[in-house]
Every structure is written in C-alpha cells, then in structure tokens.
Coordinates of C-alpha atoms in Angstrom, one line a residue:
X1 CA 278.5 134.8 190.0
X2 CA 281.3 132.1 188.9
X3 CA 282.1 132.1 185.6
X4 CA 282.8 128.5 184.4
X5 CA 283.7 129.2 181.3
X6 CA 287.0 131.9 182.2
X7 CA 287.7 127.9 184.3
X8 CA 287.7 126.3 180.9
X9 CA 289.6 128.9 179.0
X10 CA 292.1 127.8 181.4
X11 CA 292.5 124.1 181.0
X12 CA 292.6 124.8 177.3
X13 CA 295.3 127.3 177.4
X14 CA 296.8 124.9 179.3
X15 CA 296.6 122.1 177.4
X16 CA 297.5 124.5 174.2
X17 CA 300.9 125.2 176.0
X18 CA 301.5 121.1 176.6
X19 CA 300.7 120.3 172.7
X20 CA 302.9 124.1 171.7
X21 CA 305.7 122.6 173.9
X22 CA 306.2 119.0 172.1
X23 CA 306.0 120.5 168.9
X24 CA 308.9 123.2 169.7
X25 CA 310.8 119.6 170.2
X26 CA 310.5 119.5 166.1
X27 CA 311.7 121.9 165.4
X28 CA 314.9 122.7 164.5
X29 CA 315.6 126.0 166.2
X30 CA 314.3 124.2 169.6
X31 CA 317.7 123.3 171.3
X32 CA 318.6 127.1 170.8
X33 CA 315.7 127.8 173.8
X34 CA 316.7 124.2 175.8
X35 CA 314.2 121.6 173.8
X36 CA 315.2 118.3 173.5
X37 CA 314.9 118.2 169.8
X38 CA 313.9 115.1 167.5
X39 CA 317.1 114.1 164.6
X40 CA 314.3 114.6 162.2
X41 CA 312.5 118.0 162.5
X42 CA 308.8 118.2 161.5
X43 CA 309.0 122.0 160.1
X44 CA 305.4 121.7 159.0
X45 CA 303.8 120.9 162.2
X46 CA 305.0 124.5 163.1
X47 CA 302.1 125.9 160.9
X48 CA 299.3 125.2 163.5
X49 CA 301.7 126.4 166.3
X50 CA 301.8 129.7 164.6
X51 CA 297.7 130.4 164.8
X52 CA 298.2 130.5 168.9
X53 CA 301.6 131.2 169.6
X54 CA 300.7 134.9 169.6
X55 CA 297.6 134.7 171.8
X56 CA 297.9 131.4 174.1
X57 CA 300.5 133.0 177.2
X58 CA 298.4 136.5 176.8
X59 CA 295.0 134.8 177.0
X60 CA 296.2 133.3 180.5
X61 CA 297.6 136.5 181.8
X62 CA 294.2 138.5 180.9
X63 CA 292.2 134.9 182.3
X64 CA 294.6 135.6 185.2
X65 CA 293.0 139.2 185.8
X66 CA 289.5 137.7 185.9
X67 CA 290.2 135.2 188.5
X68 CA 291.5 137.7 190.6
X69 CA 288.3 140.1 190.2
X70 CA 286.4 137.1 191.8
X71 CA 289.1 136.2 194.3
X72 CA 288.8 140.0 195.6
X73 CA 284.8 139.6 196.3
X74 CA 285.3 137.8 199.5
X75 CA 289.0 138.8 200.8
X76 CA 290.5 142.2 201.8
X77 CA 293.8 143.2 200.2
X78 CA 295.9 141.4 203.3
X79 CA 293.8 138.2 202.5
X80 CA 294.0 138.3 198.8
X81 CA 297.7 138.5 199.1
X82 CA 298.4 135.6 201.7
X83 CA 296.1 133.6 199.7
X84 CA 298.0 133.8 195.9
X85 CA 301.2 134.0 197.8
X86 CA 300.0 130.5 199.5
X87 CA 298.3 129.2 195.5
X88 CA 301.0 130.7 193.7
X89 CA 304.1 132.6 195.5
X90 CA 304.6 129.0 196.8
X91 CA 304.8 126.7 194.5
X92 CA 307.0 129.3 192.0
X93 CA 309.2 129.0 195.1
X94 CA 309.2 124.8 195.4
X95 CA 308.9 124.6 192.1
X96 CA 311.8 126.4 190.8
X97 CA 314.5 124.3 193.4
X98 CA 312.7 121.4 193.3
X99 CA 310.8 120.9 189.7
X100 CA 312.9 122.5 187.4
X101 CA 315.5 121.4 188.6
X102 CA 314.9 117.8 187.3
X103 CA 314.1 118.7 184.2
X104 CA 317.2 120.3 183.7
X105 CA 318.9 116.9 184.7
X106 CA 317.2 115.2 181.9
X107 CA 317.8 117.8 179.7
X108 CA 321.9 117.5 181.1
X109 CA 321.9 113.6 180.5
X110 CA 320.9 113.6 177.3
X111 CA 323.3 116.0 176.0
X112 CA 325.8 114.1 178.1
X113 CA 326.9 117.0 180.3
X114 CA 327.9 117.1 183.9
X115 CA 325.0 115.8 186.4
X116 CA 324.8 119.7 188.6
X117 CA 322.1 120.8 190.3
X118 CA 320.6 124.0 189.0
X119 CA 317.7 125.7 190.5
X120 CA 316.0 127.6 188.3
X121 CA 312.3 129.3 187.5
X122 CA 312.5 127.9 184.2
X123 CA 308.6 127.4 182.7
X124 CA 307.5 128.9 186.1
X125 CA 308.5 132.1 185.2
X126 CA 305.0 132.8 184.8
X127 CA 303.6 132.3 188.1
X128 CA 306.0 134.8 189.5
X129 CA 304.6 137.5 187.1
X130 CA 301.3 136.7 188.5
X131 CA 302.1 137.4 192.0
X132 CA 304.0 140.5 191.5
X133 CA 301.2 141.6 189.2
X134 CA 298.8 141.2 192.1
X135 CA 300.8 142.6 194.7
X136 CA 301.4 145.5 192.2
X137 CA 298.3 145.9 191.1
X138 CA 296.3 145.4 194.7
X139 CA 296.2 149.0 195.5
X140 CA 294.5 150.2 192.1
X141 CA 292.3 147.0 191.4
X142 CA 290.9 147.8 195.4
X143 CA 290.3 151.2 194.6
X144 CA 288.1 150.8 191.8
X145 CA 286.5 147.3 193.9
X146 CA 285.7 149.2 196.8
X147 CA 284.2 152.5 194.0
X148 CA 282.1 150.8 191.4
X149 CA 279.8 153.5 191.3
X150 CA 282.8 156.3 190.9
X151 CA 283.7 158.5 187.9
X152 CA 286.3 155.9 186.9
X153 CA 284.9 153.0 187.1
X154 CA 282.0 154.0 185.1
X155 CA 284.2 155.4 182.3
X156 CA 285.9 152.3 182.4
X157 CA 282.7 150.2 181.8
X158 CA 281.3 152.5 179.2
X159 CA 284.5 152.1 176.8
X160 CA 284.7 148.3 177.6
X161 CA 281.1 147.7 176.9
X162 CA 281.7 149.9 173.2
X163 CA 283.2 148.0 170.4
X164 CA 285.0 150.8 169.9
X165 CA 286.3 151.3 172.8
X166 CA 288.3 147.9 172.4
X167 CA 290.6 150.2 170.8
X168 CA 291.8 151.6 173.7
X169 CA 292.6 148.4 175.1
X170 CA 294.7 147.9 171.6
X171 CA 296.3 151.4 171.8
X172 CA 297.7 150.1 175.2
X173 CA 299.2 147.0 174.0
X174 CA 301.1 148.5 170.9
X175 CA 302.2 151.1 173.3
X176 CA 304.0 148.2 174.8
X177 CA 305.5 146.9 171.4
X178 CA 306.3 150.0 170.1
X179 CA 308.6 150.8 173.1
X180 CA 309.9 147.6 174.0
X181 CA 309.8 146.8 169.8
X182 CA 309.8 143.0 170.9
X183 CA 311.3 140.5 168.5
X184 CA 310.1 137.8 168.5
X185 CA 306.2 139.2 169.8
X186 CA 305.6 135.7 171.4
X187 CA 309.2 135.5 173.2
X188 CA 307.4 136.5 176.6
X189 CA 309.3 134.2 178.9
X190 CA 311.8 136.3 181.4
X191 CA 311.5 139.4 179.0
X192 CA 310.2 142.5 180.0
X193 CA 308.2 142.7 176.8
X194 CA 306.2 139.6 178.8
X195 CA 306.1 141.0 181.7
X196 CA 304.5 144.7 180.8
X197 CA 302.4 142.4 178.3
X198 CA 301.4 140.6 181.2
X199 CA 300.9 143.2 183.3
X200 CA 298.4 145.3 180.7
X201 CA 296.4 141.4 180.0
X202 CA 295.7 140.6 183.6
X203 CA 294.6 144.5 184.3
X204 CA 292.3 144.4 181.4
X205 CA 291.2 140.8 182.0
X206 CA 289.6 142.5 185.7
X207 CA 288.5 145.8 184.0
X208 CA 286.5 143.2 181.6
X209 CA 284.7 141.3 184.5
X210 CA 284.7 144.6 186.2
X211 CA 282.2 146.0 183.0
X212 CA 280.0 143.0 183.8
X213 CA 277.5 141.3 181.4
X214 CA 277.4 144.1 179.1
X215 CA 280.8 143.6 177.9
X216 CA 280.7 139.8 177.3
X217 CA 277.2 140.8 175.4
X218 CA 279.4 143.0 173.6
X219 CA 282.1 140.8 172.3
X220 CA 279.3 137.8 172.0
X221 CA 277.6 139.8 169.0
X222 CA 280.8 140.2 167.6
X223 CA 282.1 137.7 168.0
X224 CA 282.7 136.7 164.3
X225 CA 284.5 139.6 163.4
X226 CA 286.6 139.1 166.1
X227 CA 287.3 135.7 164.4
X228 CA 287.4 137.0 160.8
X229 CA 289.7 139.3 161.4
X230 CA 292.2 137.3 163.3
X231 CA 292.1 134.3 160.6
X232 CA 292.6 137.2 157.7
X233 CA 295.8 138.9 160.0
X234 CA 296.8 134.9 160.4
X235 CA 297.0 134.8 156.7
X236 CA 299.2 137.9 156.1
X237 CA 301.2 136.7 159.2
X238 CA 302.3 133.7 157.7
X239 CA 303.0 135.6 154.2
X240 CA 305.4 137.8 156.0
X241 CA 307.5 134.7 157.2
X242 CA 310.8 135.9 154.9
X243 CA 309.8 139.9 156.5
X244 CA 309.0 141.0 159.7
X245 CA 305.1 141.2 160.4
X246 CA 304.6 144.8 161.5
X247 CA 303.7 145.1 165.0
X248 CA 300.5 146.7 165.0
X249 CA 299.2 144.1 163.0
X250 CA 300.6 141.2 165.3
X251 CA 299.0 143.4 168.1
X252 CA 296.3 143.2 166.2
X253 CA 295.6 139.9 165.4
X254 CA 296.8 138.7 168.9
X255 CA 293.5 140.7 170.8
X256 CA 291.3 139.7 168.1
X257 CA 291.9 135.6 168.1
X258 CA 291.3 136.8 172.4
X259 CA 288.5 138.6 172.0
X260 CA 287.1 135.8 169.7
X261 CA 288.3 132.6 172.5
X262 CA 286.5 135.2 175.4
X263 CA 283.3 135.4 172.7
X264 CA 282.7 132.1 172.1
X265 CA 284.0 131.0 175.1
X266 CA 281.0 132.2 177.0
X267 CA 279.0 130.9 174.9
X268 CA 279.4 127.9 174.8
X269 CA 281.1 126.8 178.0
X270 CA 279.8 128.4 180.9
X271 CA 278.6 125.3 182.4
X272 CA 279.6 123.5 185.4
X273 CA 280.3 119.5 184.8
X274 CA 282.3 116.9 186.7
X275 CA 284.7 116.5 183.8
X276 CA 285.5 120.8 184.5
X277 CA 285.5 120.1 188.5
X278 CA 288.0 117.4 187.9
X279 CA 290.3 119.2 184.9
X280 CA 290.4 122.6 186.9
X281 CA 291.9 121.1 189.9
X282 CA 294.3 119.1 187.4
X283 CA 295.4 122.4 185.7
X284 CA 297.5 123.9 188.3
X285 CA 300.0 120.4 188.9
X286 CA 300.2 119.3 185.3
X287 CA 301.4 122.8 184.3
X288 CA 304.2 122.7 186.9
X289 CA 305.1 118.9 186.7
X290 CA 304.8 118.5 182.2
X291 CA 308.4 119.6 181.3
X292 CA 309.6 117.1 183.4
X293 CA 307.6 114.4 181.0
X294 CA 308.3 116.1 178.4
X295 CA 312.0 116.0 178.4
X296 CA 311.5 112.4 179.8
X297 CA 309.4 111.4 176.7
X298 CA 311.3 113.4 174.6
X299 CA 314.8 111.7 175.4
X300 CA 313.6 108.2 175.2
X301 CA 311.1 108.3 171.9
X302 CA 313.9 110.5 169.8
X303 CA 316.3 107.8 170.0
X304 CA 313.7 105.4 168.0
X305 CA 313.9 105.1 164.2
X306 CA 310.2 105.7 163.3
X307 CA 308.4 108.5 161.4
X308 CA 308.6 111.8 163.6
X309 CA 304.6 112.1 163.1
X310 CA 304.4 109.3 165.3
X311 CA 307.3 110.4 167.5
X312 CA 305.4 113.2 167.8
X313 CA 302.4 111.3 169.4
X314 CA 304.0 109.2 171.5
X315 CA 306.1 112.5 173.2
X316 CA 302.6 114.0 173.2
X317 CA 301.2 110.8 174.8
X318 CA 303.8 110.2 177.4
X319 CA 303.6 113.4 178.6
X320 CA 300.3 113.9 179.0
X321 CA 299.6 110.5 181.0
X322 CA 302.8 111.1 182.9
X323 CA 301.4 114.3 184.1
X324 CA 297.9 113.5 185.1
X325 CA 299.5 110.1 187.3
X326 CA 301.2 113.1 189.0
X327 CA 298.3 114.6 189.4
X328 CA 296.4 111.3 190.8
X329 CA 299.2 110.7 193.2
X330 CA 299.8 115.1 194.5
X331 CA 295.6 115.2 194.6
X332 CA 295.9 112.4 197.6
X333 CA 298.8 113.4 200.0
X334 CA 297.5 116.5 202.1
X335 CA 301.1 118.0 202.7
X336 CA 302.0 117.7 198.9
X337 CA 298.6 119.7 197.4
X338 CA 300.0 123.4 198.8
X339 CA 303.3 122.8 196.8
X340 CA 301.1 122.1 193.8
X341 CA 298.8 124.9 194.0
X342 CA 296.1 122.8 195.7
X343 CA 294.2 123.6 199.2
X344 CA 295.1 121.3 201.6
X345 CA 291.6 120.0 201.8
X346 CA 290.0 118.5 199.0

C-alpha cells in the first residue's frame, strides 16, 4: 500500500533544503562553503536554520530507504538497479557536467574570476550516495524481502515496533559519530560522516516500512515525546553555541525531531491530492535545477541597497519561481524528463 505521506515528507525536506540554502547566503561564514553571500549578514535568521539543520539531509536519506522498500515490491534486484540508475545514476551524471556546472559560472562571475568550465557533483552529491547505497545494500535488503517470515526479519520488527527498541537504531547512529567524531554533525556533504550517516538512515528507513503498521502505530502514540524531547535537546543545543554540543546529545535530538516529522507525518498527511501529484513530480527537477536560481537571485538582489529581510525574500522568491518555470518547461519535452529524474511518459 502507497504511503502518501513518506511523498510529502519529501517535498517538505525539499523545500526545507531551498529555504536552509538562501539563508546560508546570510550568513557570514557562507562564502567559506561557495555561497554567494549578502554585504549585510542576517546572523539571526540562522536561529530557525539551526532547529532542522541536524535532521533535514538525514530525514531524506531514511525517506530514501522507504521508497526503495516499495520500489522492491514489483522489481527483481536487476530491475530495481536499472530503474534508480535510469531515476537517479542518470541525472547525478547529467547533472554534475551539465547543472553544476552553471552554477559554478555564476558563482565565478560574481567574484570576477576567470569564466572555466568545471564539472562537478556539487549539491548532487546526494543522489550518488543513494545509488551506491542501493547497489550496496541490494543483496541484504533482498534477503530479508524475499524472508519476511525468517528469524531476522521478525527480530527486526519486534525491536522497531518497541519504543525501546528505538534505541538500537540510536546506538547505531552514535556508533557512527563516535568513530568518525564529525565536526560540524550536519557537514554531511562529500564526507564520509554523510555517507555512513546515510547509509545507516536509508537502511533503517526500509527496516521501518519493513515492521509495517505496527511501527508507525508505535511512533504515532509517541509521538509527543518524540517532539518534547527534540525541542528540550534544541534548547540546550543552542546554549552550547560558545562549547561543543556533545554528540550523543546531537544524535539524540537529530532521531527524535525524525521520529517526531515520521509521527505526525502519518498522521496527518497520508492522503493523496492533486496539489501532492503535481509537487511530487516537481521535487526531483527543482532539487537539481535551485542552485542555479539561487546564485542567479543571489548575485543580482545583493547588489541592491534595501534591508537584507527583504533581500532575503526576494532571493527566496526568485528562486523558487525560477525553479518551478524549469519544472513547467522539463515536465513537457519527453527527451528532457529522464535527465531530470522524470519517466519519459507523463
């Protein structure tokens, strides 16, 4: 049975990363990771950034897992693989010598540097984990597909569908810290702390559909603890700004604000609608095309003499209309939908 509301926790992500992404532009820090940065930073604006940097990239990776668990129900492991190599090995591929690319020209001009092409995965980086993730992971994620009613599988539902058990899952993920001893925990980008972050998220988001309606029972009825303990770990986070947050708190707080999204999230969104038809095709092309509007907008509103909270919302603006033209133009041309994620069909 679809799940339309892992589909929603997708456009939001998305559309989290788009609104995380012009805010880094105010920051002051934000040429040091290739932002084109406003004269005037907003250092406030960085408050709300801080609730979801920590959770927003793992949420995908473990919504990632899910999609995959559904993907397997009708394919064999050869089919799976052509078809995410075709949605996703494909455009990381025309997207890093094609899209980034011309970002990176904007970002060039602007600082007046020399006009070179550079390919590069850039913001992409992330579709390439995916894809090694699922040809990785194929074998295993098979195996317990193809054994629902084995040893394993039932030990894995019975922890999953256990409060308590969720503490596994935690044990896992400050495993990953604790070795890696990431700093900062949300630099994920082309970092193996991302990628074996990654990796654990997307395996655990299958192992949670895998557990079926007992676990999202589970996390439903507590749900608000889930929250309450994320916006208390918030708190303390934010206290620690002069210190380093230890990581087993940040691990913490990171699974509890996605156990929360996950709890409410069924809740209150699994329900088909045009408005989710039309934004979950939309997804896929406005995450691959927004950097280029955002560099675009970024360039030409910084160079106006008006009060950054307004800059702030024109960048925002600009970037979010020049994205969805894209999409209404990529949507229309058969041969351009593959390159975009898209089938070929509509």
């Amino acid at each position: 049975m679809r799940r339309y509301d892992i589909d929603w926790l997708r456009i939001i992500a998305i559309g989290l990363l788009l609104i995380y992404h012009v805010a880094i532009g105010f920051q002051p820090w934000g040429g040091m990771i290739a932002f084109i940065t406003s004269k005037e930073p907003w250092a406030a604006l960085w408050t709300p950034m801080m609730v979801i940097n920590i959770w927003r990239i793992p949420l995908l990776f473990f919504v990632s897992g899910m999609g995959v668990y559904f993907a397997m129900q009708k394919r064999n492991w050869k089919q799976l693989i052509a078809e995410r190599a075709q949605r996703i090995l494909l455009p990381f591929v025309f997207g890093m010598f094609a899209i980034v690319p011309l970002h990176l020209l904007i970002l060039r001009y602007h600082f007046n540097l020399s006009l070179t092409y550079t390919w590069d995965p850039g913001h992409l980086w992330f579709l390439g984990n995916i894809f090694v993730y699922v040809l990785v992971l194929s074998p295993l994620l098979f195996y317990l597909k193809h054994n629902e009613h084995s040893k394993v599988v039932r030990t894995i539902q019975t922890v999953l569908r256990h409060p308590l058990g969720l503490l596994v899952v935690v044990a896992f993920f400050y495993a990953e810290v604790a070795i890696l001893k990431p700093f900062p925990f949300e630099l994920y980008a082309r970092t193996w702390h991302g990628f074996f972050l990654g990796l654990l998220a997307f395996f655990f988001g299958y192992c949670f559909v895998l557990s079926g309606e007992a676990f999202w029972q589970m996390i439903q009825r507590w749900r608000w603890l889930f929250l309450s303990v994320a916006v208390s770990l918030f708190v303390v986070r934010v206290f620690y700004l002069i210190m380093r947050t230890p990581d087993y708190l940040i691990v913490i707080e990171s699974f509890s604000w996605i156990l929360a999204v996950l709890a409410f999230g069924s809740l209150y969104l699994n329900k088909p609608g045009k408005a989710l038809t039309y934004l979950s095709e939309a997804a896929y092309p406005v995450y691959i095309v927004h950097m280029i509007f955002l560099y675009l907008g970024s360039h030409l509103v910084f160079q106006w003499a008006i009060p950054v909270q307004l800059q702030f919302v024109l960048v925002l603006v600009f970037t979010f209309a020049g994205c969805f033209a894209s999409f209404e133009i990529i949507r229309r041309v058969k041969w351009i939908r593959p390159l975009f994620g898209l089938k070929a069909e509509r």
